[in-house]
Short mmCIF file of C-alpha atoms and ligand atoms in Angstrom, two decimals:
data_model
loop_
_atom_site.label_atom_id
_atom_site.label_comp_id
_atom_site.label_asym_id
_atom_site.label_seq_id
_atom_site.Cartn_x
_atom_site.Cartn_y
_atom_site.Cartn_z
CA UNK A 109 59.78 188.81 180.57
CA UNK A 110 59.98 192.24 178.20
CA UNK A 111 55.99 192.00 177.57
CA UNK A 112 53.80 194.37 175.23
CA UNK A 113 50.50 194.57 175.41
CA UNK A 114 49.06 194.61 171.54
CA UNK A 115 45.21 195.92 171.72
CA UNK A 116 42.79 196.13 169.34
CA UNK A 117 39.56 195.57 167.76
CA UNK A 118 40.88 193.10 165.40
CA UNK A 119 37.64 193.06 163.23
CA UNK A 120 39.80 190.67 161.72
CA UNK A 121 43.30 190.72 162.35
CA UNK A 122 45.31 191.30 159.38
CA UNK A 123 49.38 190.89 158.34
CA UNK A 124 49.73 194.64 159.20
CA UNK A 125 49.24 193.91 162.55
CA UNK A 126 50.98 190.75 162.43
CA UNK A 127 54.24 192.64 160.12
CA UNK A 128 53.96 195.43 163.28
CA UNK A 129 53.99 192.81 165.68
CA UNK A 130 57.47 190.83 164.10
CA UNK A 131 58.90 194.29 163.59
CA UNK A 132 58.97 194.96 167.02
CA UNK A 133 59.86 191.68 168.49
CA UNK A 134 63.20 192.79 166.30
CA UNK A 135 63.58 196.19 166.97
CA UNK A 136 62.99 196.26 170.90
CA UNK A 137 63.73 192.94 171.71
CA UNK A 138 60.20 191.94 172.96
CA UNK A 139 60.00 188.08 174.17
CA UNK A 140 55.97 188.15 174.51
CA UNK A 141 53.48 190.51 172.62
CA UNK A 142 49.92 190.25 174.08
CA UNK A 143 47.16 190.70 171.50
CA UNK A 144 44.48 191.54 173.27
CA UNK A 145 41.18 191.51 171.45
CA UNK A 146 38.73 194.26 172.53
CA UNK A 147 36.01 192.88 174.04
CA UNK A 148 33.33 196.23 173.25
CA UNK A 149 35.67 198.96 172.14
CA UNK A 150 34.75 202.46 173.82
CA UNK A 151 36.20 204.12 170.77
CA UNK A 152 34.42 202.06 167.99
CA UNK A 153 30.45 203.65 167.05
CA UNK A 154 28.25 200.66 166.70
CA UNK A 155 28.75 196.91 166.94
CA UNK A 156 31.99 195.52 165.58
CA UNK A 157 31.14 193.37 162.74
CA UNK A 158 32.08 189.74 164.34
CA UNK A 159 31.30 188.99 167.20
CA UNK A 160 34.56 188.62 170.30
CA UNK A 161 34.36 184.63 169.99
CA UNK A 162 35.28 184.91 166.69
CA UNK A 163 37.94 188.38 166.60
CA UNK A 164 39.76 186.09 169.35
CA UNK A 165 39.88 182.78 167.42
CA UNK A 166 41.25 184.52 164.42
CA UNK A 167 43.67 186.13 166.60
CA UNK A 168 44.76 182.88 167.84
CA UNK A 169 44.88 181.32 164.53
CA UNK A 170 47.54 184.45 163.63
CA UNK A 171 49.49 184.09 166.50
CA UNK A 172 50.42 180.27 165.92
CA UNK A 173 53.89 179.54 165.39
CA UNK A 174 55.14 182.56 166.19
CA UNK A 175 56.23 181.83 169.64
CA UNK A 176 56.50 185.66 171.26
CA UNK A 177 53.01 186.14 170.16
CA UNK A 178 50.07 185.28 172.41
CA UNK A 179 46.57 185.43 172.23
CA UNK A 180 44.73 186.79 175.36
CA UNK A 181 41.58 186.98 176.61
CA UNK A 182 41.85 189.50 179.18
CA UNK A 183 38.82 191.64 178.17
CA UNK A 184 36.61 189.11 177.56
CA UNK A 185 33.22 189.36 178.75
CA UNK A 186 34.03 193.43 178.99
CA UNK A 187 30.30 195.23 178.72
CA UNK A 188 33.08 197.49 177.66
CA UNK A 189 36.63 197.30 177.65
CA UNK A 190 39.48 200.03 179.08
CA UNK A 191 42.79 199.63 178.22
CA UNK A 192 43.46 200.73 182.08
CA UNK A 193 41.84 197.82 183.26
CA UNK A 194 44.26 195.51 180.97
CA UNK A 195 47.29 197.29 181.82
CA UNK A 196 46.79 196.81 185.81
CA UNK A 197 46.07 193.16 185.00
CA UNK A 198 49.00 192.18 182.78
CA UNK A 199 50.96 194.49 185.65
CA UNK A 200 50.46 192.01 188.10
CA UNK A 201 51.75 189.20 186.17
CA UNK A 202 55.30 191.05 185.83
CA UNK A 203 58.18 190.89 188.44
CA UNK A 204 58.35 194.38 190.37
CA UNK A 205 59.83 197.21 188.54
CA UNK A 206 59.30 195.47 185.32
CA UNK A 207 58.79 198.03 182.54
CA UNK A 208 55.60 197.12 180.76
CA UNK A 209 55.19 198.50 176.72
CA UNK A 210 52.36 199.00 174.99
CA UNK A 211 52.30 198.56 171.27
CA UNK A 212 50.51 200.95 169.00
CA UNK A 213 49.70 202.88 165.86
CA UNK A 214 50.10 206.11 165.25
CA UNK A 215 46.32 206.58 164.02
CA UNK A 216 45.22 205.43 168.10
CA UNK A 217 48.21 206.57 169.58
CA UNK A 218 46.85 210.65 168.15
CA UNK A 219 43.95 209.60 170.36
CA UNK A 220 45.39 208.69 173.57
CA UNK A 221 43.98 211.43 175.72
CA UNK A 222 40.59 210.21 175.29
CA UNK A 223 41.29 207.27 176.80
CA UNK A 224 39.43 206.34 180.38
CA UNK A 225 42.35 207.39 182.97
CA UNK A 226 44.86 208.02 180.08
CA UNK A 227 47.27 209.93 182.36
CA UNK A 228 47.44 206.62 184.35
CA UNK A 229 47.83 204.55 181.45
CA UNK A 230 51.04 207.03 180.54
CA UNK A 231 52.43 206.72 183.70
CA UNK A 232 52.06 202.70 183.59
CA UNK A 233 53.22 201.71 180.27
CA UNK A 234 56.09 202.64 177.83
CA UNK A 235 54.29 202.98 174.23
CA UNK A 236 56.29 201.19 171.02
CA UNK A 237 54.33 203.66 168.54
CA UNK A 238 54.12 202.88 164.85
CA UNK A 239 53.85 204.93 161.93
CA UNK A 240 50.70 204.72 160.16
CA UNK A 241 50.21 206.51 156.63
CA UNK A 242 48.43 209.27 156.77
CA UNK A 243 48.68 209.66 160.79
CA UNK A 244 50.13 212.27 162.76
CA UNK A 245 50.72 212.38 166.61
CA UNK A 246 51.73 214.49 168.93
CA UNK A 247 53.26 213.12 172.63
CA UNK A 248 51.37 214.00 175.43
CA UNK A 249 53.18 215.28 178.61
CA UNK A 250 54.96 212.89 180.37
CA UNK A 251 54.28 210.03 178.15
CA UNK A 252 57.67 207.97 177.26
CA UNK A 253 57.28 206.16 174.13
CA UNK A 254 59.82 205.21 171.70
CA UNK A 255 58.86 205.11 167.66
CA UNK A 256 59.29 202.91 164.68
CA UNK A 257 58.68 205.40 161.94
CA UNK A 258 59.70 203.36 158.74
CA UNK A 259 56.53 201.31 158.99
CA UNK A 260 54.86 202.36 155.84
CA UNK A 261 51.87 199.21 155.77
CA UNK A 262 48.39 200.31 154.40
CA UNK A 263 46.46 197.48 155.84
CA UNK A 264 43.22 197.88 158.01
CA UNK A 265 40.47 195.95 158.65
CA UNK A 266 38.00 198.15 157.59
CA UNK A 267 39.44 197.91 154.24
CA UNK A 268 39.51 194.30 154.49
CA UNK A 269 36.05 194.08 155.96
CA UNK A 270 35.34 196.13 152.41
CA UNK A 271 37.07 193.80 150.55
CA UNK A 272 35.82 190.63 151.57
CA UNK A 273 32.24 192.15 151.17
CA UNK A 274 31.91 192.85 147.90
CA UNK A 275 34.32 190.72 146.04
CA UNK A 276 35.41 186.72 146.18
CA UNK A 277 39.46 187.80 145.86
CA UNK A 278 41.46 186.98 149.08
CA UNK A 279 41.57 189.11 151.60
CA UNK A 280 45.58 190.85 153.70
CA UNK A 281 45.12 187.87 156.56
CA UNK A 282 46.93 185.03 157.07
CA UNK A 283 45.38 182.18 155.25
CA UNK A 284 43.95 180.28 157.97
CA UNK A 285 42.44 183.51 159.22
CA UNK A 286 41.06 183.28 155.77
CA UNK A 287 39.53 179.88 155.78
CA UNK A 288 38.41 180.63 159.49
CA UNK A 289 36.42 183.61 157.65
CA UNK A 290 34.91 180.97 155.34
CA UNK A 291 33.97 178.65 157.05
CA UNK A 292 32.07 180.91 159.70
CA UNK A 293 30.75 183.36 156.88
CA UNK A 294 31.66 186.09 158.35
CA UNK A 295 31.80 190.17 156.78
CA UNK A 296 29.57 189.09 153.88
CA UNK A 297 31.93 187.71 151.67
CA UNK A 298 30.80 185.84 148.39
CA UNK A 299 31.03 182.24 150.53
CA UNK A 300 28.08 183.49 151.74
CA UNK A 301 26.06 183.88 148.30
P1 ATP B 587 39.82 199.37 161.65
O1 ATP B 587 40.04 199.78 160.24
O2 ATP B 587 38.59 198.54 161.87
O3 ATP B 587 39.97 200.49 162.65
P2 ATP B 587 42.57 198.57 162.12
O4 ATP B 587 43.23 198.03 160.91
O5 ATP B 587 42.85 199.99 162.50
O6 ATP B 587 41.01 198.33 161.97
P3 ATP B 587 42.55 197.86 164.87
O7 ATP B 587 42.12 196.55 165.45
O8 ATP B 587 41.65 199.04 164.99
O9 ATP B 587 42.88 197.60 163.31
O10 ATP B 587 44.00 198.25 165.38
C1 ATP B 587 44.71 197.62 166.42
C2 ATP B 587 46.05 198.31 166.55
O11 ATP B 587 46.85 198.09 165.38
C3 ATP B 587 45.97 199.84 166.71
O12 ATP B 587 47.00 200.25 167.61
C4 ATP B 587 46.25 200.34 165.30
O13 ATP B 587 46.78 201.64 165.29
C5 ATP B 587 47.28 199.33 164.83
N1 ATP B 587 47.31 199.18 163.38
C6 ATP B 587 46.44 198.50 162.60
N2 ATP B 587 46.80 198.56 161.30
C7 ATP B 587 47.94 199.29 161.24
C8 ATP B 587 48.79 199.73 160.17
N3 ATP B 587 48.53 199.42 158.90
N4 ATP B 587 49.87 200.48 160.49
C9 ATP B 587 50.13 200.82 161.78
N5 ATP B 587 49.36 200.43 162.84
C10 ATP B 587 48.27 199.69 162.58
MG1 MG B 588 41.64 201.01 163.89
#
């Protein structure tokens, strides 16, 4: 089955990821993309702001009814999480000889040789790279990767995290993400107050 992994903090999940996602079920014919929520991201300084329990169930709650989309929960538990790990994982679910892709933006993509083992990664995974505004990359040696470079989406969740803190207006996630961060009060939002 042509299978991407999709990682990420996902501190929440937001429609960029989830417009990134449906573009490249299109473009490259996937037929599953993995969204795999971080369980303590290496790359991240500090806590993330919700804790995994809840960055999962909101990306299950985005993933529902859109069938090539599938929430996992390979990292979690992680004291820290490495891509690596994932990778050999999801690996031995595939048939032999299966190519395995790897779905990312440019902004993490730029920062792919500071990954744990990130020559290993290359050589395991074809990377699906996305534009990001404002986010350059270079290729490092022997990766393949192929590139979707009309995605143009200013979305992140630190912006949204910003958002939701200091105003009551809703927030670029799908609306039962939304109520989800409601009902749990979660990134200070004015539900809180
Ligand atoms: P934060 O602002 O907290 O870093 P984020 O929006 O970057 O959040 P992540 O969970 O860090 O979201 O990203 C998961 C993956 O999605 C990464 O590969 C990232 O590059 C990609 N991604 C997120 N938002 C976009 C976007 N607007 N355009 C392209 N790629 C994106
Ligand atoms: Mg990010």
């Amino acid at each position: 089955m042509k299978t991407a992994i999709f990682g990420g903090t996902f501190d929440p999940i937001h429609n960029g990821h989830l417009r990134i996602a449906s573009a490249a079920v299109t473009r490259w014919g996937l037929e599953r993309v993995l969204f795999v929520p971080a369980g303590k991201p290496p790359h991240k300084l500090g806590a993330t702001a919700a804790d995994y329990e809840h960055r999962f169930r909101m990306v299950e709650l985005a993933c529902m009814g859109n069938p090539e989309f599938e929430a996992s929960r390979l990292e979690a538990g992680a004291e820290y999480s490495y891509s690596i790990e994932t990778i050999g994982k999801v690996r031995a679910s595939l048939a032999a000889g299966e190519t395995l892709y790897f779905l990312i933006g440019a902004d993490a993509f730029a920062e792919i040789r500071s990954w744990k083992r990130w020559r290993d990664i290359v050589d395991s995974v074809e990377f699906l790279v996305v534009s990001r505004p404002g986010h350059r990359y270079e290729t490092p040696p022997g990766a393949r990767i192929q590139s979707m470079e009309d995605m143009n989406l200013r979305y992140s969740s630190s912006g949204i995290r910003r958002d939701l803190a200091s105003s009551e207006g809703t927030a670029d996630v799908p609306a039962a993400v939304m109520a989800y961060i409601r009902a749990n009060k979660l990134y200070g939002g004015s539900a809180d107050k």
